[in-house]
Every structure is written in structure tokens, then in C-alpha cells.
């Protein structure tokens, strides 16, 4: 998987390495520091009539821990569904990525807990989601597994396009459902 | 003398059989799974695929199927050229019109005989359908160049399908009645493949009348059809009655795995001329490990049981196909197949196909096939015994080489 684009600048990477944290499982121990590893995968899954399933994927994910809030940012400008025309519709007509290039999930750091080595920590948490320039509260499920000093983080949430002011996509008589499932997978390492 | 007579009869039969089998395909492209389309209902009125296109299907035909000749074109809108008659006629949203014309040149090479070249009109069909609220309907009418089609309604005039149905649950459920393609195995255009021919489940003229129930979900799709018989043939004794169906799961966006089953009874089997139960049970897979490659495989057990003697044969047909699309619109296809008819025919037949299929212009494609088959030699089994085709215990195989060039234009 491609490395997050924001890591391509060494200076930014250095500063971010000090504050990057995983979406979940951040302990209140101020000495702990986590950073996301290459290999993130984010999938947006929409469904439509007759069993239609559209999956848009990207690996452009960053996470920031400021001590109060963990912020996970997904860059949408290269979100790909595998069909160029559909991607263009998605970017320009629905997500309007030139104006709103990112989707952001924020979580209070205090609500997160790290799993003990060899264990898995899973829970449903409250956070806020910002897509298409609009912020809404959202409940998401996460699971973090600790192994060999690293953490594998999987998170799932469902959003409704209408809640974020996104026009429900419709093309040539095929209209997708407004609910979109978002799956986030990334690894994090202890520092 | 008798052997020589049989040998000539077999060669002649093979040539005629292949010519009949190879004719008249309709369009169905199961390799669209490379674009993560595991189902068919968005592009076709028939939720199981093939035949009349929806507006969305027409758009995909223009956007995804054909070769794009300019660098900027992959994300261009398809425009009106995708529409019926290349956009010359505007149809209301609820009315779907279409048609296919497929002239071809078929050449068959048999041992000891000159190359037999035959021009063909494989397909000349007009299609119409309705998509109005939950109602769906589709019908075709066309002409074929040879007599004896199972889809014939009057001499060379054929109607392959005509059905009406209703869909609900966001188009995930449909019930329909009429003359319907049998839901079994991979719905592809290669009718002569033994998995289609021996199970009699091709989309050429092997449709039956009946009632079908279809389900199309994001993880599963399924169809089961109660078969009432082909009411375009008579007498009634020739009509199959029973069921056919499939269940398919798509655990990944580019992977679909399915099982199929068919059981029918006829009072006078079209091939055997005796009462029999015919069964086919099998599994298939469509997989696209990466976008340029689609691999499809199918294996079917075929059981014929003649009544009242209960003499049975258990045969097996299989195929494995790789479709490579190095440039959009150009498909390089390699196919292998086998047939073990069972019964009195312990020997197997093998086939290999090499094909090039090019979608070169809006609504137009050309295809070239080279087909080599080592066909188990023999004679048709006598009534009351089963061989499952042109087979015998003879030691020889007949090499049959076929060249097929076809142009396909759809309206």
C-alpha cells in the first residue's frame, strides 16, 4: 500500500511522527506515543438496486493526537471505485472534493483505551464525522489488536449521505442507497 | 463397410451439429466482474443477464466495453451515441428497445474433407422491453438462417424470450413468467461449450416457458425456475418439466462462486427419443485477481436416466477460461473444455479455444475463434441406452478444427 501522502515531506513526517496516534486505543499515559504505519486502507461501500455494490478505496489516511483529541483524516481526492467516469462523478458531482477534499473523524482521546499485549480491545464509541464540509455526531465500532509492540486497528461506521448534504448519486436510472459503510484499517506502532 | 459408413455419418453429423450449435448467440459478458459487477441486473432487464440492455447497461457498453481512442475519453460521458439506434431515436424512459445483427463466416475442417466454409446470419433479433415502476418485461423476435430452432414460432422466425415480471425490494426480488433463459451455470455467449450444450442451458434457443423467482443482493444472488416446457415445440411429449436454478455468492468484489442444479423429465427426449429424467448439477467460479484478467471455470455432472428401464449414465462436462483485456475493448480469450459423456461412452472429448474479441466502435464488435476439438468418435447411442452424444467405445477421436469470424452490431 502507498504511504500516506503527507509523509512524503520528511520534515512534516518528523513532526507528525511525534504526535501521530491511532484512532483508538490511546492510553492516558502521556509517555505513550503511537504513529500510523504504511498500509492503511479505507473503503467506502455503497449499494444500489439489484445487488449493485460500489466500493471506493484509498490508502491516504493520517492520524493526529493533540493530547485531547484523536483526529483521523482521509483524503478523498484519489478515492477510486475502479471506473474513471464514476470516480469523476463521485469527486466532482457528489463529494465535491475540490472544495471538500477530506473526510475527518475526531474522537476524544479520553474515551480510547489500548489493548494489553496479545489482546484485542473493541468497543462502540461516539465521535464526530466531517464530510462535505458538514460535521455530524457519529457512533463507530473499533477493534484494536496488540501484537509485537504494534497495533492493528479496524474501525467501521455508517453515514447517511443526506446528513452531510451530499446529493444521492443517480446515474442512468440507477440510484444508490444513501447509507454508506466506511471501513478503516491501519496499523500503528508504539514509540 | 459398416464402419466406413458410420465414420462418414459421424463426420457429417459433427459438422452439422457444430454449425447449429455455434449459431445465434446473444450478448452476455460474465467477465464484467473485472469491473466489480458480480450481478447482471443493472445492465440487463433479465436480472440473470443477457439480452435487452437497460440505459445503464448501454452506458457501460460505451464507457467500459469499447476501445477508447483518445487519452481523455475514459471519464467522458457516453453521450447519446449509447442510445437505441445510436441516439437517432429518443425513446421514453419506460420503453427499452434493442436488437442484434450478427453475420459470420464459419469454416469447419474435418479429417479427409475439404474445408467447409459457410456464411451465416447467426442472429437478427429485435428486442423490446418495459421498465415501468416495478413492472418488467422483455421480448425478442428474429429470424435465423436454418430451420429447426427450438425458439421457432413460425419457420425461421424465432422468439428466444418473452416474459413479464414484477420486481420489488429495491429490485432485489423479481418474479416473472414466460419464456426465460434457464438459470444455470455461467451465462456466456459461447453456446457450443459442452457445459452449455450438454446441460441444454444456453441462451441461444434452449429457453423454456415457466415461472422464475430471482434474488439479487450484494453478497448473494440466486434464481430458481419452475420449468413448464418449451411451448414452441410440439407435441407435448417433447417438453421438459422440472426446475433449474443457481445460488451464487460474491465474497469479494471480483470473486463469485456458484452452484447450479437442474432436474427435468420429458416423455420423449429430443435426443434419445425415449422418456427420461435429465439432471445436471455443478459449480462454477468467476474471479478477477486483477482488472486485466478474468478466470472462469465450471464443472457439471450430467445424469440421464431412461424410464422405465432406469438405465442411467453419469457424465461430466467442464470448462476453464481466461479472459485477458490488455487494452480496453480487446479481449484475448483462452478456453479449455472436456466432456466425459458416461454411459456406453467411456472415452472423453477435449477442446481448446483461442479467441480474440474486439469492441471497436459504439455498438459494434468483431470476434475471431479458433476451436480445436478432439471429439470422441462414435455413433449416437440407440434408444434405451445412453451415451450422451456422438460417442462410442471406439478407440479413435475425431479432430475437428473450426474457424469462426463474426461481426456483431447492436441497435
XYZ file of C-alpha atoms in Angstrom:
602
model
C 0.000 0.000 0.000
C 1.092 3.511 -0.685
C 2.437 5.618 2.139
C 0.196 8.489 3.195
C 0.947 11.482 1.019
C 1.565 13.745 3.977
C 4.562 11.592 4.892
C 6.326 12.409 1.711
C 7.751 15.568 3.272
C 10.491 14.450 5.741
C 10.110 17.487 7.997
C 6.395 17.071 8.234
C 6.861 13.387 8.792
C 9.241 14.026 11.644
C 6.963 16.406 13.428
C 3.953 14.241 12.754
C 5.696 11.147 13.992
C 5.770 12.740 17.410
C 2.074 13.293 17.535
C 0.504 10.734 15.259
C -1.725 8.393 17.141
C -4.090 5.696 16.185
C -7.771 6.282 16.044
C -8.354 4.101 19.036
C -6.514 2.665 21.923
C -4.600 5.710 23.065
C -3.928 5.453 26.757
C -3.963 8.413 29.081
C -0.351 7.678 29.847
C 1.300 10.819 28.489
C 4.540 8.976 27.817
C 2.935 6.747 25.206
C 3.144 7.792 21.579
C 1.793 5.978 18.585
C 2.218 6.515 14.889
C 0.353 5.095 11.957
C 2.279 2.739 9.693
C 2.156 2.404 5.924
C -0.567 0.128 4.664
C -3.698 1.980 5.673
C -6.840 1.044 3.785
C -10.118 2.926 3.760
C -13.163 1.617 1.914
C -16.453 3.407 1.295
C -19.164 0.921 0.292
C -22.442 1.991 -1.249
C -25.161 -0.299 -2.525
C -27.847 0.094 -5.118
C -30.715 -1.667 -6.822
C -30.423 -5.261 -7.899
C -27.473 -6.025 -5.669
C -25.246 -3.269 -7.013
C -22.231 -2.700 -4.798
C -19.780 0.145 -5.285
C -16.579 0.221 -3.270
C -14.341 3.261 -3.266
C -10.920 2.792 -1.734
C -7.954 4.895 -0.756
C -4.862 4.499 1.371
C -4.454 8.189 2.097
C -5.016 8.302 5.827
C -3.355 10.292 8.552
C -3.986 10.414 12.288
C -3.168 13.229 14.712
C -3.177 13.116 18.500
C -3.038 16.533 20.191
C -3.482 15.144 23.653
C -7.171 15.992 23.783
C -8.498 14.643 20.534
C -7.524 11.969 18.079
C -8.212 13.107 14.548
C -8.232 10.710 11.623
C -8.198 12.350 8.230
C -8.891 10.559 4.958
C -8.025 12.367 1.765
C -10.754 11.797 -0.797
C -9.201 13.305 -3.890
C -7.824 9.952 -5.041
C -10.681 7.785 -3.844
C -11.128 5.186 -6.570
C -14.024 2.913 -7.470
C -12.222 1.313 -10.402
C -14.181 3.152 -13.083
C -12.859 6.533 -14.217
C -16.170 8.068 -15.132
C -17.736 7.020 -11.857
C -14.763 8.444 -9.976
C -15.203 11.747 -11.714
C -18.882 11.826 -10.846
C -18.059 10.981 -7.245
C -15.383 13.634 -6.878
C -16.944 16.477 -8.818
C -20.671 15.992 -8.541
C -21.259 14.385 -5.159
C -18.318 14.705 -2.749
C -17.142 17.930 -4.412
C -13.583 17.160 -3.427
C -12.075 20.354 -4.912
C -13.964 22.184 -2.145
C -14.104 19.440 0.485
C -11.041 17.237 -0.060
C -11.151 15.282 3.194
C -13.316 13.193 5.495
C -12.430 13.616 9.159
C -13.263 11.578 12.237
C -12.497 13.039 15.644
C -12.632 11.172 18.913
C -11.991 12.398 22.472
C -8.726 10.856 23.497
C -10.030 10.100 26.958
C -12.558 7.685 25.533
C -9.901 5.471 23.991
C -8.035 2.572 25.562
C -5.151 0.470 24.316
C -5.308 -3.310 24.440
C -2.790 -5.154 26.531
C -0.106 -7.071 24.593
C -1.640 -10.015 22.785
C -5.174 -8.874 23.439
C -7.892 -7.153 21.452
C -9.832 -4.144 22.599
C -13.179 -3.487 20.938
C -15.933 -1.029 21.666
C -18.544 1.302 20.222
C -17.581 4.939 20.610
C -19.003 8.358 19.910
C -17.131 10.734 17.677
C -17.794 13.394 15.116
C -17.565 12.982 11.377
C -16.949 15.780 8.906
C -17.693 15.083 5.253
C -18.619 17.508 2.508
C -17.908 20.353 4.918
C -20.579 19.297 7.367
C -19.963 17.844 10.820
C -22.278 15.353 12.472
C -22.003 13.182 15.590
C -21.457 9.536 14.782
C -21.143 6.210 16.509
C -18.470 3.878 15.251
C -17.129 0.464 16.164
C -13.471 -0.212 16.519
C -11.239 -3.132 17.360
C -7.538 -2.798 18.131
C -5.226 -5.768 18.459
C -1.833 -5.554 20.054
C 0.985 -7.765 18.869
C 4.757 -7.316 18.964
C 4.535 -3.715 20.063
C 2.252 -2.728 17.198
C -1.456 -2.315 16.910
C -3.832 -3.363 14.180
C -6.812 -1.056 14.133
C -10.096 -1.775 12.379
C -12.999 0.638 12.550
C -16.431 0.670 10.987
C -19.087 3.304 10.758
C -22.113 4.077 8.659
C -23.046 7.508 7.421
C -26.038 8.775 5.525
C -25.151 10.968 2.574
C -28.180 13.161 3.113
C -26.996 14.043 6.616
C -23.936 15.623 5.063
C -25.703 17.469 2.291
C -24.484 15.099 -0.390
C -26.796 14.545 -3.322
C -27.658 10.847 -3.525
C -25.922 9.575 -6.684
C -28.159 8.556 -9.526
C -26.960 7.636 -12.998
C -28.870 6.306 -15.977
C -31.766 5.107 -13.895
C -29.654 3.519 -11.163
C -29.816 5.286 -7.798
C -27.677 4.159 -4.877
C -28.908 3.996 -1.317
C -27.978 6.979 0.876
C -26.297 4.856 3.546
C -22.565 4.337 3.072
C -20.453 1.916 5.100
C -16.944 3.072 5.883
C -14.252 0.573 6.831
C -10.907 1.805 8.106
C -7.891 -0.438 8.589
C -4.437 0.656 9.616
C -1.518 -0.360 11.714
C 0.128 1.710 14.410
C 3.401 1.339 16.241
C 4.387 2.295 19.775
C 7.126 4.855 20.207
C -18.153 -51.310 -44.846
C -20.405 -50.646 -41.905
C -17.591 -48.927 -40.038
C -16.830 -46.712 -43.010
C -20.445 -45.747 -43.291
C -20.624 -44.835 -39.638
C -17.398 -42.800 -39.844
C -18.795 -40.667 -42.663
C -22.068 -40.291 -40.826
C -20.249 -39.129 -37.721
C -18.206 -36.563 -39.627
C -21.268 -35.176 -41.319
C -23.156 -35.118 -38.047
C -20.349 -33.301 -36.289
C -20.185 -30.616 -38.925
C -23.911 -30.035 -38.877
C -24.093 -30.230 -35.106
C -21.385 -27.666 -34.607
C -22.836 -25.359 -37.180
C -26.169 -25.483 -35.425
C -24.656 -25.067 -32.016
C -22.406 -22.212 -32.914
C -25.121 -20.090 -34.427
C -27.192 -17.320 -32.936
C -25.553 -16.126 -29.751
C -26.924 -13.287 -27.698
C -24.761 -10.961 -25.631
C -23.761 -11.841 -22.104
C -20.410 -10.941 -20.670
C -19.725 -12.589 -17.323
C -16.210 -11.125 -17.397
C -17.736 -7.788 -16.380
C -16.797 -8.978 -12.906
C -13.446 -7.303 -13.641
C -15.310 -4.021 -13.107
C -16.750 -5.388 -9.866
C -20.122 -6.115 -11.409
C -20.853 -9.506 -9.880
C -24.523 -9.308 -10.816
C -26.284 -8.529 -14.076
C -29.482 -6.695 -13.249
C -28.173 -3.170 -13.607
C -27.190 -3.652 -17.243
C -29.844 -6.125 -18.390
C -33.594 -6.296 -17.910
C -33.089 -10.002 -17.201
C -31.686 -9.991 -13.653
C -29.582 -13.041 -14.521
C -28.039 -11.344 -17.534
C -28.093 -11.452 -21.348
C -30.432 -9.875 -23.823
C -32.040 -6.471 -23.701
C -29.939 -3.693 -22.190
C -31.058 -1.066 -19.724
C -29.991 2.533 -20.151
C -27.309 1.928 -17.535
C -26.109 -1.118 -19.469
C -25.906 0.903 -22.646
C -23.796 3.483 -20.828
C -21.414 0.790 -19.586
C -21.193 -0.597 -23.109
C -19.927 2.724 -24.290
C -17.785 3.570 -21.257
C -16.280 0.214 -20.281
C -16.622 -2.186 -23.199
C -15.339 -0.474 -26.271
C -11.874 0.755 -27.056
C -11.331 4.416 -26.291
C -9.225 6.201 -28.852
C -8.395 9.414 -27.033
C -6.493 9.858 -23.808
C -9.204 11.893 -22.148
C -12.058 9.588 -23.008
C -12.158 7.128 -20.077
C -14.077 9.553 -17.909
C -16.116 11.131 -20.665
C -19.884 10.827 -20.611
C -21.122 8.250 -23.110
C -23.491 10.719 -24.754
C -26.449 9.871 -26.925
C -24.470 7.508 -29.088
C -25.097 4.835 -26.485
C -28.849 5.003 -27.039
C -31.098 2.999 -29.322
C -30.031 3.416 -32.947
C -27.005 5.416 -31.793
C -29.299 8.092 -30.414
C -31.221 8.692 -33.620
C -34.487 7.835 -31.910
C -35.446 9.093 -28.478
C -37.465 6.544 -26.529
C -39.439 7.166 -23.333
C -37.722 6.062 -20.138
C -40.077 3.151 -19.576
C -39.550 1.688 -23.044
C -36.407 -0.239 -23.873
C -35.641 -1.121 -27.462
C -32.765 -3.014 -28.948
C -31.626 -5.510 -31.480
C -28.674 -7.531 -32.617
C -27.316 -8.432 -36.008
C -24.521 -10.930 -36.209
C -23.272 -12.133 -39.589
C -20.474 -14.661 -39.550
C -18.232 -16.874 -41.568
C -17.811 -20.395 -40.259
C -15.177 -22.808 -41.520
C -15.016 -26.402 -40.324
C -12.157 -28.754 -41.068
C -12.741 -32.479 -40.745
C -10.283 -35.284 -41.482
C -10.208 -36.201 -45.125
C -12.546 -33.450 -46.164
C -12.094 -30.074 -47.730
C -12.539 -27.038 -45.541
C -16.252 -26.356 -45.355
C -16.898 -22.614 -45.328
C -20.386 -21.374 -44.579
C -21.665 -17.797 -44.358
C -24.196 -17.398 -41.581
C -26.585 -14.943 -40.103
C -26.154 -16.017 -36.526
C -28.550 -13.517 -35.093
C -31.016 -10.977 -36.442
C -33.214 -10.124 -33.495
C -35.258 -7.141 -32.452
C -35.915 -6.697 -28.756
C -38.305 -4.618 -26.715
C -38.883 -4.300 -23.028
C -40.658 -2.353 -20.362
C -39.285 -0.946 -17.156
C -42.156 0.855 -15.501
C -42.229 1.191 -11.731
C -41.982 -2.436 -10.539
C -43.043 -3.975 -13.816
C -40.512 -5.551 -16.114
C -40.984 -7.242 -19.457
C -38.743 -8.376 -22.261
C -39.398 -9.988 -25.624
C -37.421 -10.746 -28.736
C -38.303 -11.705 -32.269
C -35.911 -12.501 -35.072
C -35.043 -14.709 -37.967
C -32.470 -17.442 -38.302
C -30.935 -18.936 -41.363
C -31.601 -22.574 -40.589
C -34.783 -24.416 -39.767
C -35.474 -26.402 -36.661
C -34.667 -23.871 -33.970
C -36.147 -24.674 -30.589
C -37.102 -20.994 -30.425
C -39.030 -21.075 -33.681
C -42.509 -19.638 -33.637
C -43.006 -19.967 -37.391
C -40.352 -21.491 -39.617
C -37.252 -19.297 -39.447
C -38.940 -16.739 -37.192
C -37.796 -17.154 -33.620
C -38.606 -15.679 -30.255
C -35.944 -16.600 -27.753
C -37.531 -14.945 -24.789
C -40.740 -13.224 -23.866
C -41.651 -12.725 -20.264
C -43.294 -10.325 -17.882
C -42.387 -9.842 -14.254
C -42.586 -7.661 -11.208
C -39.713 -6.533 -9.020
C -39.709 -5.196 -5.501
C -37.341 -4.719 -2.566
C -35.197 -2.165 -4.398
C -35.111 -4.501 -7.396
C -33.556 -7.268 -5.338
C -36.533 -9.585 -5.850
C -38.332 -10.440 -9.053
C -40.946 -12.947 -10.070
C -41.600 -13.459 -13.752
C -43.336 -15.802 -16.130
C -42.877 -16.587 -19.784
C -40.101 -17.966 -21.969
C -36.967 -17.425 -19.919
C -33.282 -18.286 -20.139
C -32.634 -21.225 -17.833
C -30.806 -20.162 -14.667
C -27.821 -22.491 -14.655
C -24.054 -22.028 -14.664
C -22.114 -19.193 -16.250
C -24.254 -17.269 -18.690
C -21.867 -16.735 -21.552
C -22.115 -16.278 -25.301
C -20.106 -19.392 -26.173
C -23.041 -21.707 -26.810
C -21.108 -24.640 -28.197
C -19.167 -25.059 -24.961
C -20.014 -28.501 -23.660
C -21.056 -27.123 -20.280
C -23.820 -25.219 -22.058
C -24.674 -27.644 -24.840
C -24.793 -30.829 -22.776
C -26.811 -29.243 -19.979
C -29.045 -27.590 -22.605
C -28.833 -24.280 -20.791
C -27.524 -21.946 -23.472
C -29.062 -18.570 -24.239
C -29.381 -19.393 -27.904
C -32.624 -21.336 -28.150
C -32.708 -23.511 -25.026
C -35.071 -21.273 -23.084
C -38.193 -22.780 -21.574
C -41.523 -21.454 -20.503
C -42.031 -21.295 -16.799
C -42.041 -19.165 -13.700
C -38.818 -17.816 -12.227
C -38.014 -16.215 -8.922
C -34.832 -14.130 -8.788
C -32.922 -12.623 -5.917
C -30.078 -10.148 -6.419
C -28.228 -8.985 -3.319
C -24.798 -7.552 -2.715
C -23.466 -10.831 -1.263
C -25.760 -13.427 -2.817
C -27.802 -13.794 -5.925
C -29.996 -16.696 -6.828
C -32.633 -17.804 -9.237
C -34.945 -20.779 -9.350
C -37.261 -21.547 -12.218
C -40.149 -23.936 -12.381
C -39.938 -25.301 -15.922
C -43.239 -25.951 -17.647
C -41.734 -26.819 -21.010
C -40.920 -25.236 -24.323
C -44.297 -24.398 -25.786
C -42.704 -23.542 -29.131
C -42.176 -27.205 -29.862
C -44.754 -29.945 -30.062
C -46.104 -32.447 -29.279
C -46.227 -32.036 -25.545
C -44.175 -35.208 -25.037
C -41.032 -33.277 -26.047
C -41.402 -30.695 -23.285
C -39.122 -30.735 -20.274
C -40.729 -30.236 -16.894
C -38.861 -29.703 -13.680
C -36.658 -26.971 -12.258
C -33.387 -25.171 -12.785
C -31.605 -22.791 -10.501
C -28.387 -21.386 -9.160
C -27.075 -19.850 -5.970
C -24.071 -17.555 -6.210
C -22.043 -15.859 -3.528
C -19.701 -12.925 -4.099
C -17.447 -12.780 -1.036
C -15.192 -10.283 -2.795
C -15.897 -7.591 -5.326
C -14.157 -9.594 -8.038
C -14.969 -13.127 -6.968
C -18.192 -15.059 -7.423
C -18.727 -18.715 -6.617
C -21.900 -20.534 -7.510
C -23.680 -23.858 -7.626
C -26.328 -24.878 -10.133
C -28.897 -27.608 -10.329
C -31.348 -28.795 -12.956
C -33.762 -31.711 -12.944
C -36.276 -32.192 -15.733
C -38.427 -35.006 -17.007
C -39.593 -35.477 -20.540
C -41.812 -38.098 -22.085
C -39.755 -38.110 -25.266
C -36.257 -36.741 -25.022
C -35.304 -34.685 -28.065
C -32.016 -36.547 -28.486
C -32.859 -40.002 -27.215
C -36.467 -40.288 -28.304
C -37.454 -42.046 -25.094
C -38.815 -40.948 -21.718
C -36.063 -39.819 -19.395
C -35.044 -37.825 -16.381
C -32.236 -35.414 -17.100
C -30.180 -33.908 -14.319
C -27.267 -31.508 -14.185
C -25.573 -30.399 -11.011
C -22.451 -28.313 -10.915
C -20.358 -25.488 -9.578
C -18.681 -22.507 -11.150
C -16.404 -19.632 -10.323
C -15.658 -16.215 -11.782
C -12.604 -14.454 -10.464
C -10.614 -11.388 -11.412
C -7.335 -11.323 -9.492
C -6.529 -8.079 -11.256
C -8.509 -5.981 -13.657
C -6.914 -7.205 -16.862
C -7.567 -10.876 -16.114
C -10.760 -12.816 -15.511
C -10.729 -16.545 -14.902
C -13.916 -18.537 -15.180
C -14.450 -22.206 -14.578
C -17.426 -24.528 -14.484
C -17.880 -28.234 -13.883
C -21.191 -30.040 -14.260
C -22.242 -33.603 -13.584
C -24.822 -34.720 -16.111
C -27.108 -37.616 -15.325
C -29.584 -39.152 -17.742
C -31.979 -41.811 -16.526
C -34.137 -43.511 -19.090
C -37.520 -44.652 -17.893
C -38.922 -47.198 -17.338
C -35.683 -49.202 -17.598
C -33.923 -46.850 -15.165
C -30.747 -47.187 -17.213
C -28.549 -44.256 -16.213
C -25.462 -42.561 -17.457
C -23.344 -40.209 -15.404
C -21.201 -37.825 -17.398
C -19.167 -34.717 -16.723
C -18.569 -31.504 -18.632
C -16.118 -28.806 -17.674
C -14.554 -25.645 -18.942
C -11.835 -23.248 -17.846
C -11.453 -19.863 -19.468
C -9.049 -16.962 -19.114
C -10.060 -13.566 -20.484
C -7.265 -11.026 -20.749
C -8.035 -7.425 -21.652
C -4.659 -5.732 -22.216
C -6.292 -2.675 -23.750
C -9.860 -1.677 -23.105
C -12.097 -3.331 -25.639
C -9.677 -6.021 -26.788
C -10.117 -9.442 -25.217
C -7.707 -12.328 -25.673
C -9.518 -15.453 -24.578
C -8.166 -18.956 -23.995
C -10.602 -21.725 -23.181
C -10.189 -25.387 -22.411
C -13.042 -27.836 -22.078
C -13.724 -31.503 -21.591
C -16.636 -33.863 -21.909
C -16.981 -37.332 -20.461
C -20.420 -38.461 -21.520
C -20.507 -41.584 -19.388
C -22.812 -44.483 -20.109
C -21.657 -46.512 -23.072
C -19.040 -43.928 -23.890
C -16.105 -44.237 -21.534
C -13.869 -42.008 -23.655
C -13.608 -38.278 -23.194
C -13.548 -35.398 -25.608
C -11.363 -32.357 -25.244
C -11.481 -28.901 -26.730
C -9.299 -25.801 -26.855
C -10.380 -22.354 -27.957
C -8.277 -19.329 -28.814
C -10.336 -16.213 -29.380
C -9.949 -12.509 -29.961
C -12.892 -10.242 -29.272
C -12.652 -6.560 -30.071
C -15.279 -3.966 -29.196
C -14.033 -1.485 -31.725
C -16.825 1.052 -32.205
C -20.009 2.118 -30.440
C -22.471 -0.796 -30.638
C -20.045 -2.915 -32.666
C -17.593 -5.726 -32.059
C -15.804 -8.401 -34.005
C -14.711 -11.800 -32.806
C -12.446 -14.492 -34.192
C -12.379 -18.003 -32.780
C -10.077 -20.904 -33.437
C -11.523 -24.056 -31.937
C -9.850 -27.432 -31.866
C -11.738 -30.390 -30.550
C -10.611 -33.971 -30.157
C -14.077 -35.416 -30.228
C -14.584 -38.943 -29.060
C -15.522 -40.948 -32.088
C -18.745 -42.848 -32.311
C -22.325 -43.134 -33.128
C -25.435 -41.938 -31.443
C -26.470 -44.441 -28.800
C -29.562 -46.463 -29.596
C -32.790 -45.616 -27.800
C -32.936 -47.109 -24.371
C -29.213 -46.817 -23.793
C -27.307 -43.704 -23.018
C -24.154 -42.266 -24.375
C -24.750 -38.578 -24.041
C -23.795 -37.601 -27.533
C -21.808 -38.762 -30.502
C -19.835 -41.347 -28.660
C -18.900 -44.970 -28.564
C -16.268 -47.232 -27.122
C -14.231 -46.940 -30.298
C -10.587 -46.101 -29.791
C -10.317 -43.140 -32.172
C -11.008 -39.456 -31.701
C -12.066 -37.130 -34.452
C -10.070 -33.924 -34.673
C -12.407 -31.092 -35.588
C -10.982 -27.663 -36.303
C -13.295 -24.713 -36.570
C -12.622 -21.121 -37.550
C -15.276 -18.549 -36.868
C -15.285 -14.858 -37.712
C -18.242 -12.764 -36.723
C -19.330 -9.159 -36.697
C -21.822 -8.043 -34.098
C -23.781 -4.843 -34.248
C -26.443 -3.998 -31.723
C -29.014 -1.286 -32.101
